[in-house]
PDB file of C-alpha atoms in Angstrom:
ATOM      1  CA  MET L1071      -9.456  -4.555  -0.832  1.00 48.00           C
ATOM      2  CA  THR L1072      -9.690  -4.982   2.923  1.00 47.00           C
ATOM      3  CA  ILE L1073      -8.602  -1.749   4.708  1.00 44.00           C
ATOM      4  CA  ILE L1074      -6.749  -4.244   5.994  1.00 45.00           C
ATOM      5  CA  CYS L1075      -0.648  -2.745   4.930  1.00 50.00           C
ATOM      6  CA  GLN L1076       0.351  -0.979   7.777  1.00 47.00           C
ATOM      7  CA  THR L1077       2.938   0.825   5.102  1.00 44.00           C
ATOM      8  CA  HIS L1078       5.929   3.299   5.544  1.00 41.00           C
ATOM      9  CA  ARG L1079       4.491   6.487   5.548  1.00 42.00           C
ATOM     10  CA  SER L1080       1.347   5.296   7.019  1.00 42.00           C
ATOM     11  CA  LEU L1081       3.827   4.316   9.804  1.00 42.00           C
ATOM     12  CA  ALA L1082       3.403   8.216  10.747  1.00 39.00           C
ATOM     13  CA  ILE L1083       0.146   7.331  12.794  1.00 39.00           C
ATOM     14  CA  THR L1084       1.614   4.354  14.319  1.00 43.00           C
ATOM     15  CA  LEU L1085       4.830   5.904  15.293  1.00 42.00           C
ATOM     16  CA  PHE L1086       2.889   9.364  16.842  1.00 40.00           C
ATOM     17  CA  ASP L1087       0.134  10.165  18.672  1.00 43.00           C
ATOM     18  CA  VAL L1088      -2.282  11.495  16.389  1.00 41.00           C
ATOM     19  CA  SER L1089      -3.415  14.294  19.357  1.00 42.00           C
ATOM     20  CA  SER L1090      -0.272  15.039  20.327  1.00 41.00           C
ATOM     21  CA  VAL L1091       2.252  14.806  17.415  1.00 38.00           C
ATOM     22  CA  LYS L1092       4.793  13.049  19.794  1.00 42.00           C
ATOM     23  CA  PRO L1093       6.550   9.844  19.096  1.00 46.00           C
ATOM     24  CA  VAL L1094       5.008   7.405  21.011  1.00 51.00           C
ATOM     25  CA  ALA L1095       7.991   4.456  19.509  1.00 59.00           C
ATOM     26  CA  GLY L1096      11.198   3.048  20.556  1.00 82.00           C
ATOM     27  CA  LEU L1097      13.840   2.111  18.540  1.00 83.00           C
ATOM     28  CA  ARG L1098      13.052  -1.224  19.411  1.00 85.00           C
ATOM     29  CA  GLN L1099       9.512  -1.015  18.368  1.00 86.00           C
ATOM     30  CA  ARG L1100      10.735   0.567  15.507  1.00 86.00           C
ATOM     31  CA  LYS L1101      12.977  -1.718  14.076  1.00 90.00           C
ATOM     32  CA  LYS L1102      10.488  -4.600  15.100  1.00 90.00           C
ATOM     33  CA  ILE L1103       7.791  -2.746  12.825  1.00 87.00           C
ATOM     34  CA  ALA L1104      10.897  -2.855   9.992  1.00 91.00           C
ATOM     35  CA  THR L1105      11.834  -5.788   9.692  1.00 95.00           C
ATOM     36  CA  ARG L1106       7.656  -6.458   9.194  1.00 93.00           C
ATOM     37  CA  LEU L1107       7.301  -4.444   6.316  1.00 90.00           C
ATOM     38  CA  ALA L1108      10.529  -5.804   4.736  1.00 94.00           C
ATOM     39  CA  ILE L1109       9.263  -9.504   5.153  1.00 96.00           C
ATOM     40  CA  ARG L1110       5.678  -8.707   3.776  1.00 94.00           C
ATOM     41  CA  ARG L1111       7.495  -7.236   0.486  1.00 95.00           C
ATOM     42  CA  ALA L1112      10.189  -9.544  -0.524  1.00 97.00           C
ATOM     43  CA  ALA L1113       6.745 -12.034  -0.293  1.00 97.00           C
ATOM     44  CA  ILE L1114       4.446  -9.635  -2.499  1.00 96.00           C
ATOM     45  CA  ARG L1115       7.931  -9.561  -4.680  1.00 97.00           C
ATOM     46  CA  LEU L1116       7.924 -12.861  -5.038  1.00 98.00           C
ATOM     47  CA  PHE L1117       3.847 -13.634  -5.905  1.00 97.00           C
ATOM     48  CA  GLU L1118       4.210 -11.564  -8.644  1.00 96.00           C
ATOM     49  CA  GLU L1119       7.267 -13.571  -9.783  1.00 96.00           C
ATOM     50  CA  HIS L1120       6.237 -17.633  -8.665  1.00 96.00           C
ATOM     51  CA  GLY L1121       3.062 -17.103  -7.526  1.00 95.00           C
ATOM     52  CA  PHE L1122       1.300 -17.641  -4.269  1.00 95.00           C
ATOM     53  CA  ALA L1123       1.617 -21.250  -4.063  1.00 94.00           C
ATOM     54  CA  ASP L1124       4.942 -21.255  -5.478  1.00 96.00           C
ATOM     55  CA  THR L1125       6.511 -19.756  -3.038  1.00 97.00           C
ATOM     56  CA  THR L1126       8.014 -21.216   0.248  1.00 98.00           C
ATOM     57  CA  ILE L1127       8.419 -19.100   3.489  1.00 98.00           C
ATOM     58  CA  GLU L1128      12.472 -19.866   3.300  1.00 98.00           C
ATOM     59  CA  GLN L1129      12.529 -17.420  -0.324  1.00 98.00           C
ATOM     60  CA  ILE L1130      10.650 -14.880   1.024  1.00 98.00           C
ATOM     61  CA  ALA L1131      13.156 -15.251   4.583  1.00 98.00           C
ATOM     62  CA  ALA L1132      15.887 -15.586   2.358  1.00 98.00           C
ATOM     63  CA  SER L1133      15.118 -12.174   0.394  1.00 98.00           C
ATOM     64  CA  ALA L1134      14.148 -10.874   3.324  1.00 97.00           C
ATOM     65  CA  ASP L1135      17.511 -11.511   4.526  1.00 97.00           C
ATOM     66  CA  VAL L1136      15.835 -13.001   8.262  1.00 97.00           C
ATOM     67  CA  SER L1137      15.936 -16.716   9.166  1.00 97.00           C
ATOM     68  CA  PRO L1138      12.304 -18.863   8.985  1.00 97.00           C
ATOM     69  CA  ARG L1139      12.853 -18.670  13.033  1.00 97.00           C
ATOM     70  CA  THR L1140      12.485 -14.749  12.381  1.00 97.00           C
ATOM     71  CA  PHE L1141       9.503 -14.831   9.826  1.00 98.00           C
ATOM     72  CA  TYR L1142       7.423 -17.169  12.408  1.00 97.00           C
ATOM     73  CA  ARG L1143       7.776 -14.342  14.617  1.00 96.00           C
ATOM     74  CA  TYR L1144       5.901 -11.978  13.145  1.00 95.00           C
ATOM     75  CA  PHE L1145       3.817 -13.775  10.431  1.00 95.00           C
ATOM     76  CA  VAL L1146       2.062 -17.488  11.288  1.00 93.00           C
ATOM     77  CA  THR L1147       1.351 -18.438   7.804  1.00 94.00           C
ATOM     78  CA  LYS L1148       2.313 -17.865   4.685  1.00 95.00           C
ATOM     79  CA  GLU L1149      -1.171 -16.314   3.481  1.00 94.00           C
ATOM     80  CA  ALA L1150      -0.615 -14.023   6.754  1.00 93.00           C
ATOM     81  CA  VAL L1151       2.028 -11.977   4.734  1.00 94.00           C
ATOM     82  CA  LEU L1152      -1.203 -11.108   3.209  1.00 92.00           C
ATOM     83  CA  ILE L1153      -3.198  -9.134   5.269  1.00 87.00           C
ATOM     84  CA  CYS L1154      -2.229  -5.408   5.884  1.00 76.00           C
ATOM     85  CA  ASP L1155      -1.921  -4.166   8.898  1.00 72.00           C
ATOM     86  CA  GLN L1156      -4.082  -0.992   7.876  1.00 76.00           C
ATOM     87  CA  ALA L1157      -6.955  -1.840  10.774  1.00 81.00           C
ATOM     88  CA  GLU L1158      -5.745   0.098  14.048  1.00 80.00           C
ATOM     89  CA  PRO L1159      -3.831   2.863  11.950  1.00 82.00           C
ATOM     90  CA  ILE L1160      -7.773   3.317  10.654  1.00 88.00           C
ATOM     91  CA  MET L1161      -8.926   3.690  13.777  1.00 90.00           C
ATOM     92  CA  VAL L1162      -6.629   6.127  15.036  1.00 88.00           C
ATOM     93  CA  ALA L1163      -7.145   8.414  12.082  1.00 91.00           C
ATOM     94  CA  PHE L1164     -11.099   7.520  13.021  1.00 93.00           C
ATOM     95  CA  ARG L1165     -10.865   8.518  16.575  1.00 91.00           C
ATOM     96  CA  HIS L1166      -9.207  11.848  15.680  1.00 91.00           C
ATOM     97  CA  ALA L1167     -11.202  13.077  13.230  1.00 94.00           C
ATOM     98  CA  PRO L1168     -12.976  15.839  13.057  1.00 94.00           C
ATOM     99  CA  ALA L1169     -15.602  15.862  16.287  1.00 90.00           C
ATOM    100  CA  GLY L1170     -18.334  17.346  14.217  1.00 91.00           C
ATOM    101  CA  LEU L1171     -18.314  14.620  11.658  1.00 94.00           C
ATOM    102  CA  SER L1172     -20.841  11.614  11.861  1.00 93.00           C
ATOM    103  CA  PRO L1173     -20.095   8.072  12.176  1.00 94.00           C
ATOM    104  CA  VAL L1174     -20.242   7.488   9.171  1.00 95.00           C
ATOM    105  CA  ALA L1175     -18.106  11.052   8.062  1.00 95.00           C
ATOM    106  CA  ALA L1176     -15.297  10.121  10.570  1.00 95.00           C
ATOM    107  CA  TYR L1177     -14.565   6.720   8.486  1.00 95.00           C
ATOM    108  CA  ARG L1178     -14.780   8.238   5.334  1.00 93.00           C
ATOM    109  CA  TYR L1179     -12.521  10.729   6.157  1.00 93.00           C
ATOM    110  CA  ALA L1180     -10.342   8.080   8.332  1.00 93.00           C
ATOM    111  CA  VAL L1181     -10.446   6.207   4.898  1.00 90.00           C
ATOM    112  CA  ALA L1182      -9.428   9.123   3.241  1.00 89.00           C
ATOM    113  CA  ALA L1183      -6.328  10.576   5.531  1.00 88.00           C
ATOM    114  CA  TYR L1184      -4.989   6.765   4.185  1.00 85.00           C
ATOM    115  CA  PHE L1185      -4.700   6.582   0.894  1.00 83.00           C
ATOM    116  CA  ASP L1186      -3.384  10.124   0.654  1.00 85.00           C
ATOM    117  CA  GLY L1187      -0.675   8.102   2.585  1.00 84.00           C
ATOM    118  CA  LEU L1188       0.005   5.602   0.468  1.00 82.00           C
ATOM    119  CA  SER L1189       3.461   5.896  -2.119  1.00 84.00           C
ATOM    120  CA  ASP L1190       2.752   4.147  -5.529  1.00 87.00           C
ATOM    121  CA  GLU L1191       4.756   1.166  -4.611  1.00 86.00           C
ATOM    122  CA  GLU L1192       2.381   0.957  -1.261  1.00 84.00           C
ATOM    123  CA  ARG L1193      -0.854   1.115  -4.252  1.00 85.00           C
ATOM    124  CA  HIS L1194       0.919  -1.379  -5.566  1.00 89.00           C
ATOM    125  CA  ASP L1195       2.146  -4.353  -2.969  1.00 89.00           C
ATOM    126  CA  THR L1196      -1.167  -3.440  -1.752  1.00 86.00           C
ATOM    127  CA  ILE L1197      -3.258  -4.640  -4.466  1.00 88.00           C
ATOM    128  CA  VAL L1198      -0.551  -7.506  -5.279  1.00 91.00           C
ATOM    129  CA  ALA L1199      -1.801  -9.073  -1.598  1.00 91.00           C
ATOM    130  CA  GLN L1200      -5.880  -8.407  -2.057  1.00 88.00           C
ATOM    131  CA  HIS L1201      -5.341  -9.847  -5.198  1.00 89.00           C
ATOM    132  CA  LEU L1202      -4.781 -12.627  -4.269  1.00 91.00           C
ATOM    133  CA  LEU L1203      -6.767 -12.656  -0.186  1.00 89.00           C
ATOM    134  CA  TYR L1204      -9.860 -13.528  -3.069  1.00 87.00           C
ATOM    135  CA  SER L1205      -8.353 -15.719  -4.969  1.00 88.00           C
ATOM    136  CA  VAL L1206      -6.265 -18.225  -2.877  1.00 88.00           C
ATOM    137  CA  PRO L1207      -8.252 -20.231  -0.590  1.00 86.00           C
ATOM    138  CA  GLU L1208      -6.473 -19.826   2.633  1.00 83.00           C
ATOM    139  CA  GLY L1209      -7.158 -15.974   1.823  1.00 86.00           C
ATOM    140  CA  ARG L1210     -11.608 -15.700   2.140  1.00 82.00           C
ATOM    141  CA  GLY L1211     -10.782 -17.038   6.426  1.00 84.00           C
ATOM    142  CA  LEU L1212      -8.236 -14.671   6.898  1.00 88.00           C
ATOM    143  CA  LEU L1213     -10.743 -12.055   5.686  1.00 86.00           C
ATOM    144  CA  TYR L1214     -13.301 -12.900   7.568  1.00 87.00           C
ATOM    145  CA  ALA L1215     -11.101 -12.632  10.584  1.00 88.00           C
ATOM    146  CA  GLU L1216     -10.759  -9.231   9.862  1.00 88.00           C
ATOM    147  CA  TYR L1217     -13.621  -8.233   8.739  1.00 90.00           C
ATOM    148  CA  THR L1218     -14.615  -9.312  12.199  1.00 92.00           C
ATOM    149  CA  LEU L1219     -11.702  -7.190  13.907  1.00 90.00           C
ATOM    150  CA  LEU L1220     -12.405  -4.373  11.864  1.00 92.00           C
ATOM    151  CA  ILE L1221     -16.812  -4.357  13.385  1.00 94.00           C
ATOM    152  CA  ARG L1222     -14.556  -4.363  16.857  1.00 94.00           C
ATOM    153  CA  LEU L1223     -12.031  -2.454  16.947  1.00 93.00           C
ATOM    154  CA  MET L1224     -15.316   0.049  15.412  1.00 94.00           C
ATOM    155  CA  THR L1225     -17.770  -0.845  17.490  1.00 95.00           C
ATOM    156  CA  LYS L1226     -14.923   0.312  20.731  1.00 93.00           C
ATOM    157  CA  ALA L1227     -13.831   3.730  18.420  1.00 93.00           C
ATOM    158  CA  LEU L1228     -17.958   4.225  17.819  1.00 94.00           C
ATOM    159  CA  THR L1229     -17.414   4.887  21.601  1.00 91.00           C
ATOM    160  CA  SER L1230     -14.624   7.201  22.136  1.00 88.00           C
ATOM    161  CA  ARG L1231     -17.055   9.360  19.178  1.00 90.00           C
ATOM    162  CA  LEU L1232     -20.452   8.998  20.473  1.00 91.00           C
ATOM    163  CA  GLY L1233     -20.049   8.883  24.482  1.00 87.00           C
ATOM    164  CA  THR L1234     -21.537   5.710  26.289  1.00 83.00           C
ATOM    165  CA  SER L1235     -25.513   7.033  25.752  1.00 85.00           C
ATOM    166  CA  VAL L1236     -25.608   4.667  22.604  1.00 92.00           C
ATOM    167  CA  SER L1237     -25.750   1.189  24.044  1.00 94.00           C
ATOM    168  CA  LEU L1238     -23.097  -0.960  23.365  1.00 94.00           C
ATOM    169  CA  PRO L1239     -25.967  -2.773  20.618  1.00 95.00           C
ATOM    170  CA  GLU L1240     -26.432   0.623  18.680  1.00 95.00           C
ATOM    171  CA  ARG L1241     -23.122   0.428  18.473  1.00 95.00           C
ATOM    172  CA  GLN L1242     -22.308  -2.996  17.526  1.00 96.00           C
ATOM    173  CA  VAL L1243     -24.430  -2.633  14.314  1.00 96.00           C
ATOM    174  CA  LEU L1244     -23.512   1.144  13.199  1.00 95.00           C
ATOM    175  CA  ALA L1245     -20.056  -0.609  13.420  1.00 96.00           C
ATOM    176  CA  GLY L1246     -21.594  -4.088  11.127  1.00 96.00           C
ATOM    177  CA  THR L1247     -23.087  -1.411   8.870  1.00 96.00           C
ATOM    178  CA  ILE L1248     -19.628   0.308   8.439  1.00 95.00           C
ATOM    179  CA  ILE L1249     -18.204  -2.651   7.396  1.00 94.00           C
ATOM    180  CA  GLY L1250     -20.419  -4.076   5.578  1.00 94.00           C
ATOM    181  CA  VAL L1251     -20.108  -1.041   3.138  1.00 94.00           C
ATOM    182  CA  LEU L1252     -16.516  -2.243   2.632  1.00 91.00           C
ATOM    183  CA  MET L1253     -17.051  -5.487   1.832  1.00 90.00           C
ATOM    184  CA  ALA L1254     -19.958  -4.211  -0.226  1.00 90.00           C
ATOM    185  CA  VAL L1255     -17.547  -2.533  -2.534  1.00 90.00           C
ATOM    186  CA  SER L1256     -13.938  -4.563  -2.072  1.00 85.00           C
ATOM    187  CA  ASP L1257     -14.224  -7.933  -3.426  1.00 81.00           C
ATOM    188  CA  GLY L1258     -12.718  -8.179  -6.312  1.00 74.00           C
ATOM    189  CA  ASN L1259     -11.720  -4.322  -6.378  1.00 78.00           C
ATOM    190  CA  PRO L1260      -8.353  -3.801  -3.818  1.00 74.00           C
ATOM    191  CA  LEU L1261      -8.773  -0.494  -3.150  1.00 74.00           C
ATOM    192  CA  PRO L1262     -12.362   1.182  -4.534  1.00 76.00           C
ATOM    193  CA  GLU L1263     -11.564   4.486  -3.264  1.00 79.00           C
ATOM    194  CA  ASP L1264     -14.064   6.171  -5.152  1.00 84.00           C
ATOM    195  CA  SER L1265     -16.777   3.054  -4.947  1.00 88.00           C
ATOM    196  CA  LEU L1266     -16.165   2.988  -0.987  1.00 89.00           C
ATOM    197  CA  THR L1267     -15.874   6.940  -0.914  1.00 89.00           C
ATOM    198  CA  ARG L1268     -19.396   7.486  -2.723  1.00 92.00           C
ATOM    199  CA  ALA L1269     -20.646   4.227  -1.105  1.00 93.00           C
ATOM    200  CA  LEU L1270     -20.205   5.890   2.280  1.00 93.00           C
ATOM    201  CA  GLU L1271     -22.258   8.812   0.957  1.00 93.00           C
ATOM    202  CA  ILE L1272     -25.307   6.493  -0.303  1.00 94.00           C
ATOM    203  CA  LEU L1273     -24.986   5.334   3.418  1.00 94.00           C
ATOM    204  CA  GLU L1274     -24.707   8.784   5.507  1.00 92.00           C
ATOM    205  CA  ALA L1275     -27.524   9.675   3.231  1.00 91.00           C
ATOM    206  CA  LYS L1276     -29.854   6.210   3.831  1.00 86.00           C
ATOM    207  CA  VAL L1277     -28.835   7.178   8.053  1.00 84.00           C
ATOM    208  CA  SER L1278     -30.180  10.207   8.214  1.00 79.00           C
ATOM    209  CA  SER L1279     -32.531  10.119   6.376  1.00 68.00           C
TER     210      SER L1279
END
């Protein structure tokens, strides 16, 4: 699993400023997000029914009631549908985690907040997408790119939590270590909530010892 699919509940992190709990997205942005979600949900249903290889972009577009051209405005390829938009929402939660938490504990807090916001349907869709990411050849390259993005976002978010007194190389190493734990427990194990929590507890104990 890559905690990398934005869902209806997790939109709250995107549509609201966590620190002020005020709406930050207008109607147009909300419509774009809704369209993206509709396309992705339609794709997941079709992948389950027909398989990834036998599902076409035209079928996905028709099922989501959009044109193929609209599909390409949101996803550059069919396999891109498998990548969820979780990275930024989780980093928002990470940046706004209680100040007294260590970086590892703050990430654990952010992941728990994300998991707690998932409905049964959203969990199902995410599990299907994650299984496909690890099983279709096209998915592996996307996973690498997404994990790299997560490390960059985590490095940036660590600046807000640790300040500039911690050097960039130190932040990069810490970010890579945390995301490395995610990678280790995710391969072939979609939504490994318990495994990830335990692994992060082990990491925190080792880092602080």
